[in-house]
Coordinates of C-alpha atoms in Angstrom, one line a residue:
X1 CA -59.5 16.4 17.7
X2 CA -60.8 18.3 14.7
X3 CA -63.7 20.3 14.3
X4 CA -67.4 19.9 13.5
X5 CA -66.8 23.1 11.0
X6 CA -63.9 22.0 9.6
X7 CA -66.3 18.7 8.1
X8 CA -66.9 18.7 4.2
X9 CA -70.4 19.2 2.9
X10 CA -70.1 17.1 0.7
X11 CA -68.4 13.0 1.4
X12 CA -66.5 13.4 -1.7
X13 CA -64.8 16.5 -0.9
X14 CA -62.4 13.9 1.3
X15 CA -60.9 13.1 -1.6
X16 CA -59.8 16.3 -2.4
X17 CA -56.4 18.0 -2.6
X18 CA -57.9 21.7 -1.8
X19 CA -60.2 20.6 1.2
X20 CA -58.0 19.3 3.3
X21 CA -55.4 22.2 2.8
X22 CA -58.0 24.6 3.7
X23 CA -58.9 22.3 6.4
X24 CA -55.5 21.7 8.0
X25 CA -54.9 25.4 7.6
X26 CA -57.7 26.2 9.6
X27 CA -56.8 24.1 12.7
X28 CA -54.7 24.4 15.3
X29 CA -51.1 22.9 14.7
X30 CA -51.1 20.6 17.9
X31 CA -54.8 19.2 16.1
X32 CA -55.5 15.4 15.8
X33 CA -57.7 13.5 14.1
X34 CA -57.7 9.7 14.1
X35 CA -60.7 7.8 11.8
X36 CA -61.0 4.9 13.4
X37 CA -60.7 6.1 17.2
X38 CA -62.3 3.0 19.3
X39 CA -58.9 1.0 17.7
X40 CA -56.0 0.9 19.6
X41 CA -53.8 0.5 16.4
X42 CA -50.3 0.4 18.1
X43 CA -50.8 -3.3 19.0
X44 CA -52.1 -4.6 15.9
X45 CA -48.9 -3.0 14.3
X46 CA -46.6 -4.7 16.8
X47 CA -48.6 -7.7 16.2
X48 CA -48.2 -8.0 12.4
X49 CA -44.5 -6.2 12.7
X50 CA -42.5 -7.2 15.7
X51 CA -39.4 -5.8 14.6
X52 CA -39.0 -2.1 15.8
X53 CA -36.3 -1.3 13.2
X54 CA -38.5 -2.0 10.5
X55 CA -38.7 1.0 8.0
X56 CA -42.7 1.8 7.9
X57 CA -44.0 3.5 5.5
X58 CA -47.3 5.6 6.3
X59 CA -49.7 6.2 3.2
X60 CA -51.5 9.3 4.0
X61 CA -50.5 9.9 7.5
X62 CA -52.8 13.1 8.3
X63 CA -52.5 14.6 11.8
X64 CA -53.5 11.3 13.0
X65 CA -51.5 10.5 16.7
X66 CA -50.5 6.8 14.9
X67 CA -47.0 7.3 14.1
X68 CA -46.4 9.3 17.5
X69 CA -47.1 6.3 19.2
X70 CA -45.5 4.2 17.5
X71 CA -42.5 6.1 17.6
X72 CA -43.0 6.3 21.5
X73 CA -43.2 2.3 21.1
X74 CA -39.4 2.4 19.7
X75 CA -40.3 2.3 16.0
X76 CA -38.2 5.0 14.9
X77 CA -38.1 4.7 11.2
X78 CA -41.1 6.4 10.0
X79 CA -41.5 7.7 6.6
X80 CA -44.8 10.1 6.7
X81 CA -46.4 10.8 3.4
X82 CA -49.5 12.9 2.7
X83 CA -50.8 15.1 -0.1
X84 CA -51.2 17.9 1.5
X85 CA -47.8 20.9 2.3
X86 CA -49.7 22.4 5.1
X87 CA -50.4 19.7 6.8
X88 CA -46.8 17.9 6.4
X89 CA -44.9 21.5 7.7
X90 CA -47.3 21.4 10.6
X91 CA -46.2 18.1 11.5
X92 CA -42.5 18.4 10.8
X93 CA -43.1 21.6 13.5
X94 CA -44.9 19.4 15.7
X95 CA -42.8 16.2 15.6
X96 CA -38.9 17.5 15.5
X97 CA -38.0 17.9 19.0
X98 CA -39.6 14.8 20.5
X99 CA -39.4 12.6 17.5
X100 CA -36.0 14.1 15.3
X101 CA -36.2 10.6 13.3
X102 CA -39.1 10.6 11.6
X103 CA -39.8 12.2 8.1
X104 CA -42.4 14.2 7.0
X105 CA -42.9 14.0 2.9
X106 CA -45.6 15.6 0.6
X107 CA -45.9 12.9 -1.9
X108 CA -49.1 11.3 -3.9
X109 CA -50.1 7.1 -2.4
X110 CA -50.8 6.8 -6.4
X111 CA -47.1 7.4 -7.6
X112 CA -44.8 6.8 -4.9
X113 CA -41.5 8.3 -5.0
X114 CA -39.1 5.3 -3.8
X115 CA -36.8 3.2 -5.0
X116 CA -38.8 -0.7 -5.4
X117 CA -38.2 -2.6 -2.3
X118 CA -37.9 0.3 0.1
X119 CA -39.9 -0.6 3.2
X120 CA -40.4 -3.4 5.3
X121 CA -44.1 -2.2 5.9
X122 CA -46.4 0.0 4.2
X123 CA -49.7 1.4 6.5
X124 CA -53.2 3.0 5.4
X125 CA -55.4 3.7 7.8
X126 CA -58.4 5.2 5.7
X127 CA -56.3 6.8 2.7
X128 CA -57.7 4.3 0.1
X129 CA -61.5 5.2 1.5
X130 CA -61.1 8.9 1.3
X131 CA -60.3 8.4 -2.8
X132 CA -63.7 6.0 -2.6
X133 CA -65.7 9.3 -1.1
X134 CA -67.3 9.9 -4.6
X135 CA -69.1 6.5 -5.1
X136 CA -72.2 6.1 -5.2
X137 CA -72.9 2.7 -5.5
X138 CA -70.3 0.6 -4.0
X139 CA -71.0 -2.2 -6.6
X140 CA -70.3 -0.3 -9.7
X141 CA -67.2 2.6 -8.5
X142 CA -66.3 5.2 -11.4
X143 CA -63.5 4.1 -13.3
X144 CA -61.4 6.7 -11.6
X145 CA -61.5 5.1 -8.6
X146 CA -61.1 2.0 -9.2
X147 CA -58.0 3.4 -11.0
X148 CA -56.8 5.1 -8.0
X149 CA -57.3 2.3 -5.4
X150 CA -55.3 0.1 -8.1
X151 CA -52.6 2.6 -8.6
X152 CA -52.0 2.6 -4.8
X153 CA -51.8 -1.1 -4.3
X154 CA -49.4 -1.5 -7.4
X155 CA -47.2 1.0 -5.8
X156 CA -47.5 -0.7 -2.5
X157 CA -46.6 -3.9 -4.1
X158 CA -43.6 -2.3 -5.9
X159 CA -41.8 -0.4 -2.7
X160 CA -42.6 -3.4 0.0
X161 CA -39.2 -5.6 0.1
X162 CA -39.0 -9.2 -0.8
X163 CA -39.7 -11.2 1.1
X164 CA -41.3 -10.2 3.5
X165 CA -42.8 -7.0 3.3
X166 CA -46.3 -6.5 4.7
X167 CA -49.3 -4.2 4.2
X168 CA -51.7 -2.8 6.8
X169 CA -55.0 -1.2 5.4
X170 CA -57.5 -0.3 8.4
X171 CA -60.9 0.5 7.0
X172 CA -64.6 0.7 7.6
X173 CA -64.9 -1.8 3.7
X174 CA -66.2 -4.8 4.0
X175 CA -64.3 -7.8 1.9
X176 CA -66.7 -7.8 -0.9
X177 CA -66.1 -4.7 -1.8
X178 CA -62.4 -4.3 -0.5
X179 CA -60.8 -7.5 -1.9
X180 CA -61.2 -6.4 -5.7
X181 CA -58.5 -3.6 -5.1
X182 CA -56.3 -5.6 -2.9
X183 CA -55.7 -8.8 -4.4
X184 CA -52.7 -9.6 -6.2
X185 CA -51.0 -12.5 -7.8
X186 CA -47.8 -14.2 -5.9
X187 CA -49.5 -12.4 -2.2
X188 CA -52.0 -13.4 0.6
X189 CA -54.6 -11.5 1.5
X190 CA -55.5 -12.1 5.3
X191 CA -59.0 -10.5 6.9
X192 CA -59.1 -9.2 10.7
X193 CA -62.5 -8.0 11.8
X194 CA -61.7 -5.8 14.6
X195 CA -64.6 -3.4 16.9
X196 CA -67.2 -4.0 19.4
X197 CA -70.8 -3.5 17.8
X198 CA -69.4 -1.5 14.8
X199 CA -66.9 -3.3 12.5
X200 CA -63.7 -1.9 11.1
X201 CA -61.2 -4.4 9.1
X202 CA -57.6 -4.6 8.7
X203 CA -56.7 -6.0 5.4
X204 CA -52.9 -7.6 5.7
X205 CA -51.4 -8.3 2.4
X206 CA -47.9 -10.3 2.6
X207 CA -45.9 -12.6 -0.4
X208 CA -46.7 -16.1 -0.2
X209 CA -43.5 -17.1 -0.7
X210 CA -41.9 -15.3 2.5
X211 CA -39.8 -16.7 4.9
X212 CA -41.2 -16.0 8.0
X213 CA -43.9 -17.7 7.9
X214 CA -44.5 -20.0 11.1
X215 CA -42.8 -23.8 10.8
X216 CA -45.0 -27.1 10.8
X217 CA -44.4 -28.5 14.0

């Protein structure tokens, strides 16, 4: 867990570079944090990806326990990309022994640096929100962002392979405000609400045109 002093003052200081060095630097390197914490993500993963040799892409992984246990789960290719050095050393430190197969990459969501079609799945689990920090009002978002958020999805769309690639995006957005970002033409967007009281979502975007979809009886 992370904590209480290690919080921004400010909500738009999550989508900063320099905060969350300073913040990962500052904590211990066994430190998790997990966003949406009352989700038990690992079976809504095995759900919507079945097949544990599936090469997953995780946009923004943090020190979030995710890709730990979905390792421990048998998915063993695991390509972990954040923004920040610190916190991807940390986690190559943390992970080698018990988890040699996975890989820890400082890269940018916004320009991705993969070959098209290089992942089965690609997974954010509040990356997109942390680069929405800075709005004010959801119904008009700074050009920046909404720049940002597209830049993401395009390079989502562009790494996920045909046909059947599939994107996981866990957040707190509701579809009206979600959906604009995430739609694309030739996919299907698909809407879980998931939570007890307070709602999270998972967004699932897939091709229309894959094969796997299930046969008419």
């Amino acid at each position: 867990m992370t904590r209480i002093d290690n919080l921004p003052q400010h909500n738009a200081q999550y989508g900063a570079q320099a905060y969350w060095d300073e913040r990962y630097s500052n904590e211990a390197e066994n430190a998790s944090f997990d966003w949406f914490q009352t989700i038990d993500l690992v079976p809504l993963v095995q759900r919507f990806v079945p097949d544990t040799s599936a090469r997953i892409c995780m946009l923004g992984c943090g020190n979030s326990l995710l890709s730990a246990n979905l390792y421990d789960k048998g998915y063993h290719s695991i390509v972990n990309l954040d923004y920040s050095p610190i916190l991807i050393e940390k986690m190559k430190n943390v992970n080698s022994t018990r988890r040699p197969e996975m890989i820890w990459q400082t890269a940018d969501v916004r320009a991705l640096p993969f070959d098209d079609e290089s992942f089965d799945v690609c997974i954010d689990k509040g990356t997109m929100d942390a680069m929405m920090t800075s709005i004010r009002n959801p119904w008009n978002p700074p050009d920046q962002v909404i720049k940002d958020c597209n830049d993401e999805i395009d390079q989502v769309v562009r790494v996920l392979r045909k046909p059947n690639g599939v994107f996981l995006y866990l957040t707190w957005g509701q579809p009206h405000f979600r959906k604009q970002y995430l739609l694309r033409e030739g996919w299907q967007l698909e809407t879980v609400e998931l939570g007890d009281g307070f709602c999270y979502y998972l967004y699932v975007l897939r091709r229309k045109d894959r094969d796997d979809k299930p046969k008419a009886p």
